[in-house]
mmCIF file of C-alpha atoms in Angstrom:
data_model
loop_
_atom_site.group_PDB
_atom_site.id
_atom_site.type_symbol
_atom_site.label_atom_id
_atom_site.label_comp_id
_atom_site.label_asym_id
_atom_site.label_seq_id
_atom_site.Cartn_x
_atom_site.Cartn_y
_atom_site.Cartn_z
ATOM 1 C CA UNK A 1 169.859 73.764 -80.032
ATOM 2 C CA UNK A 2 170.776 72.113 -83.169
ATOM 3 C CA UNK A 3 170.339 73.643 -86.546
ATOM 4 C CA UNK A 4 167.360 73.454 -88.645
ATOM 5 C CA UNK A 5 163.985 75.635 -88.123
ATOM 6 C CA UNK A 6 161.842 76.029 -85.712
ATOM 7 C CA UNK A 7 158.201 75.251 -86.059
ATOM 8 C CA UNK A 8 155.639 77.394 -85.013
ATOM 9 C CA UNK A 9 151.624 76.194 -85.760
ATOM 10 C CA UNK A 10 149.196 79.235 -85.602
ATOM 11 C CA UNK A 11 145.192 78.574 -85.443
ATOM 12 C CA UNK A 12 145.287 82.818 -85.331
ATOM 13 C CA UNK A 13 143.954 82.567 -81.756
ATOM 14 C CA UNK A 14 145.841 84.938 -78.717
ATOM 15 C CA UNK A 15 147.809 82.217 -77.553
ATOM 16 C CA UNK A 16 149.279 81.178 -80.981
ATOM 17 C CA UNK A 17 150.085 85.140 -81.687
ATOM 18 C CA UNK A 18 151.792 84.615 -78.174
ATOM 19 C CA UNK A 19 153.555 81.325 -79.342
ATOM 20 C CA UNK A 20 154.715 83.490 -82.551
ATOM 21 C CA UNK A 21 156.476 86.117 -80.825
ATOM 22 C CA UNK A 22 158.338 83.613 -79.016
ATOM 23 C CA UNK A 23 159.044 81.973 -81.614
ATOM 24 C CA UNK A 24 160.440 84.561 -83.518
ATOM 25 C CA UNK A 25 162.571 85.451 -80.296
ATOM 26 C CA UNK A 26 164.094 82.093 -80.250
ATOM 27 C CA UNK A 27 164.541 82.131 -83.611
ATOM 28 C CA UNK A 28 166.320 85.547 -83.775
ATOM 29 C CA UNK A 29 168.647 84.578 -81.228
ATOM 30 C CA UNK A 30 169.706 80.903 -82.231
ATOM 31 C CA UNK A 31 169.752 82.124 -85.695
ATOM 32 C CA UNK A 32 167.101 79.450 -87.156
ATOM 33 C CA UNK A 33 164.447 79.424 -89.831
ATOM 34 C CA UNK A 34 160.777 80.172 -88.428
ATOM 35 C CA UNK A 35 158.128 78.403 -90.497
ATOM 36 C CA UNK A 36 154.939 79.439 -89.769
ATOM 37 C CA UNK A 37 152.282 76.502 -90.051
ATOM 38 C CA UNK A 38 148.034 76.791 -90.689
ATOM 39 C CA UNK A 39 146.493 73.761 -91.103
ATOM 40 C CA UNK A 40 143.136 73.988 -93.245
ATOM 41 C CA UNK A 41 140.633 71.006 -91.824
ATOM 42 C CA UNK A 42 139.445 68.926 -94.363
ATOM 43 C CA UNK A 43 136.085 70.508 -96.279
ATOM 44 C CA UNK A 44 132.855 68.153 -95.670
ATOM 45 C CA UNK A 45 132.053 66.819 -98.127
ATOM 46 C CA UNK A 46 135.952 64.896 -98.968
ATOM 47 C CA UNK A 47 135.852 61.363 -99.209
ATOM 48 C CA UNK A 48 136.623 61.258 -95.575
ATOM 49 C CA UNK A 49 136.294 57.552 -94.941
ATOM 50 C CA UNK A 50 139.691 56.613 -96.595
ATOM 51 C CA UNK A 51 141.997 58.942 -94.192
ATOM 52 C CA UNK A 52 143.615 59.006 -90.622
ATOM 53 C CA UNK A 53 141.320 60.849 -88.155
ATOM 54 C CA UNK A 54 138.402 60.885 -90.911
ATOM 55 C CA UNK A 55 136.085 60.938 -87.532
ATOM 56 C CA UNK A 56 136.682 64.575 -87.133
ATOM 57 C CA UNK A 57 134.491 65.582 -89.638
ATOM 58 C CA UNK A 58 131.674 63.744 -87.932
ATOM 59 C CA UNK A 59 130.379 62.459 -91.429
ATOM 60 C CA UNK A 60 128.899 66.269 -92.379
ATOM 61 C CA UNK A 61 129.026 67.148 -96.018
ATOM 62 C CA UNK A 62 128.764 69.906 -98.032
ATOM 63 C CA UNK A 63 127.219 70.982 -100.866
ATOM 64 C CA UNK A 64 130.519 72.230 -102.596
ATOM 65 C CA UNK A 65 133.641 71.162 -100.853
ATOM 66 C CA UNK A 66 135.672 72.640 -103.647
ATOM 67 C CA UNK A 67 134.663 76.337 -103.021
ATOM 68 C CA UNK A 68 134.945 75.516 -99.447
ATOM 69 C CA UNK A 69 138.359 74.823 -99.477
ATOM 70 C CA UNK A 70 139.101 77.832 -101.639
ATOM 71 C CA UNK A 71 137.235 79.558 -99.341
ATOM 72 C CA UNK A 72 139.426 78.363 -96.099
ATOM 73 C CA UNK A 73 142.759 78.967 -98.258
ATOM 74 C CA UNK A 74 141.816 82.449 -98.999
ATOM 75 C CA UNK A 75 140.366 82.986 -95.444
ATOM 76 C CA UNK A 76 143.732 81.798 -94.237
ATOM 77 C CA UNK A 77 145.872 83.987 -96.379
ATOM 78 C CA UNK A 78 144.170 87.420 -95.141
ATOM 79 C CA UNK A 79 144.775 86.193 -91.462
ATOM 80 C CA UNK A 80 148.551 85.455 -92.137
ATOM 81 C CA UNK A 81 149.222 88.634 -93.234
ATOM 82 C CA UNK A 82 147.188 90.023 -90.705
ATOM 83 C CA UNK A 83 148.898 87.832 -87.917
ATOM 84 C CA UNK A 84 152.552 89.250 -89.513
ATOM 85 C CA UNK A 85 151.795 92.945 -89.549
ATOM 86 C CA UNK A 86 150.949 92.703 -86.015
ATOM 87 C CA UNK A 87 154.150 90.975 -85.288
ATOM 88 C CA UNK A 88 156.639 92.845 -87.763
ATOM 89 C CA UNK A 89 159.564 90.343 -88.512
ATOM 90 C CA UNK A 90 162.862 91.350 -88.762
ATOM 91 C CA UNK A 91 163.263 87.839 -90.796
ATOM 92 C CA UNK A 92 161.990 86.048 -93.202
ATOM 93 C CA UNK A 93 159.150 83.475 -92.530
ATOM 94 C CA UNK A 94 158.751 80.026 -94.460
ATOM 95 C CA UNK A 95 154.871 80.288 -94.416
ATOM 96 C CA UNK A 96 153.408 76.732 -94.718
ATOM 97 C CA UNK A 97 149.078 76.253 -95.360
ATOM 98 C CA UNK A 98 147.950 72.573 -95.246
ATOM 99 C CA UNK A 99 145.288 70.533 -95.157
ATOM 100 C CA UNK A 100 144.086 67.698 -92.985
ATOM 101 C CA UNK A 101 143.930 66.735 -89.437
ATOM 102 C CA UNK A 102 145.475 69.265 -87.630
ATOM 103 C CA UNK A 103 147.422 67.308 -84.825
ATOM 104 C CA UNK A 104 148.485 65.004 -87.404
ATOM 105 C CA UNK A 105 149.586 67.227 -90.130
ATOM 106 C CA UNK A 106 151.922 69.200 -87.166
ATOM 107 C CA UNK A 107 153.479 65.856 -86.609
ATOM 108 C CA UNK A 108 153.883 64.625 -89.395
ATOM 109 C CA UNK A 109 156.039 68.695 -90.080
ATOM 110 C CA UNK A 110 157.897 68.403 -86.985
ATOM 111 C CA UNK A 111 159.327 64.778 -88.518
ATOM 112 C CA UNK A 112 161.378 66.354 -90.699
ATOM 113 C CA UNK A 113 165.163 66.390 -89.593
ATOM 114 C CA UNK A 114 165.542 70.058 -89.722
ATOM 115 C CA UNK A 115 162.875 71.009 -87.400
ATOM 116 C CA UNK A 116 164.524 71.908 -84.034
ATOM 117 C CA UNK A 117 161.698 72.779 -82.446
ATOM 118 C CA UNK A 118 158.316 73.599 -82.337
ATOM 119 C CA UNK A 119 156.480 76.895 -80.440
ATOM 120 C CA UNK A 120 152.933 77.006 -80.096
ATOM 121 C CA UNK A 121 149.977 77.946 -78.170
ATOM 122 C CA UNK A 122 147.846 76.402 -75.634
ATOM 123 C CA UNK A 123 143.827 77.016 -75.326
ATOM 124 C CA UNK A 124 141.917 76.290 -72.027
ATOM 125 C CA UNK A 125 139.173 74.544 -72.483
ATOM 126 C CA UNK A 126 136.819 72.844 -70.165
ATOM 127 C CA UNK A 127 136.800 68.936 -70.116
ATOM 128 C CA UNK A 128 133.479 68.478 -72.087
ATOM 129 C CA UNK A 129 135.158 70.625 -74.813
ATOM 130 C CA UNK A 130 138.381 68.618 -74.659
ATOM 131 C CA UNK A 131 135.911 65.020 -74.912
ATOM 132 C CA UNK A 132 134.141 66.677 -77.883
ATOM 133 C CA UNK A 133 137.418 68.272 -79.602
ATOM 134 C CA UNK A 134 140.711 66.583 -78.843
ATOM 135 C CA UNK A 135 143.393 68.685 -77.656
ATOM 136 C CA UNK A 136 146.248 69.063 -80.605
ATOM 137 C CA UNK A 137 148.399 70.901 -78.204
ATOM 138 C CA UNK A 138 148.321 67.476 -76.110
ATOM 139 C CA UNK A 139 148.697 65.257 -78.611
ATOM 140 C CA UNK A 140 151.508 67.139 -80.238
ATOM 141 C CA UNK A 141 153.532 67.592 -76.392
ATOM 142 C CA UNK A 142 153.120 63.002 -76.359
ATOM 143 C CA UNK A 143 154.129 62.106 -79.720
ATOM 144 C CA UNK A 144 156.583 65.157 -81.036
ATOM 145 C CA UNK A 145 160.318 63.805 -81.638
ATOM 146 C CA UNK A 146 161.526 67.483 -81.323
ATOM 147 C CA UNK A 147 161.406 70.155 -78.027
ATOM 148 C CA UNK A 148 158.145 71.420 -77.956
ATOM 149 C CA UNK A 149 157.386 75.208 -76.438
ATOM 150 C CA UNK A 150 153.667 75.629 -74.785
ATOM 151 C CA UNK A 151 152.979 79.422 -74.659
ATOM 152 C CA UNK A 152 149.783 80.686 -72.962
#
């Protein structure tokens, strides 16, 4: 495995705990960087019209998109520590919070040279869900450059 990090996305579901302790296994043991990734959809309300994947907000807005967002940041915060007192890392973990479409905003972290990998988890879903909510584990697995893990 070449140097670098490996990249492990966490929506704070089961399967992306799963994907984390994985992760952290693999990184443990090939001595690589973890970087732990939440990605924060866009509040409604943003001036969604200009941006890649803009469709996923279905054209909702909000009253306040600004406390929103501080809202979701904070939100996201409590759940990462949460997430890492339940895991208890014996290493230190790059912890990464951004904002926008999530498949994209995985893709467009896994670009970067140093990412060796990336770990995450995989929901099942039926196939209305999947026709209303694109799959990001599927679009990540058919347009990552890097290994990707799928953890149930």
């Amino acid at each position: 495995m070449k140097p670098g990090y490996i990249l492990c996305p966490s929506d704070f579901s089961e399967e992306s705990f799963n994907a984390l302790s994985y992760a952290l296994e693999m990184a443990e043991r090939y001595r690589l960087k973890l970087r732990l990734l939440h990605v924060i959809s866009r509040p409604y309300g943003d001036d969604i019209t200009t941006e890649i994947h803009h469709e996923d907000n279905f054209g909702i807005v909000a009253a306040n998109s600004a406390e929103q967002e501080q809202h979701l940041q904070a939100y996201a915060h409590v759940k990462i520590r949460e997430l890492l007192e339940k895991v208890h890392p014996s290493q230190e973990i790059d912890i990464h919070i951004d904002k926008g479409n999530t498949a994209s905003q995985i893709l467009l972290e896994s670009s970067f040279e140093d990412v060796s990998m990336i770990v995450m988890g995989s929901h099942h879903h039926a196939p209305l869900t999947h026709w209303l909510h694109p799959n990001v584990t599927a679009q990540v697995l058919n347009k990552a450059r890097c290994p990707v893990l799928v953890v149930k």
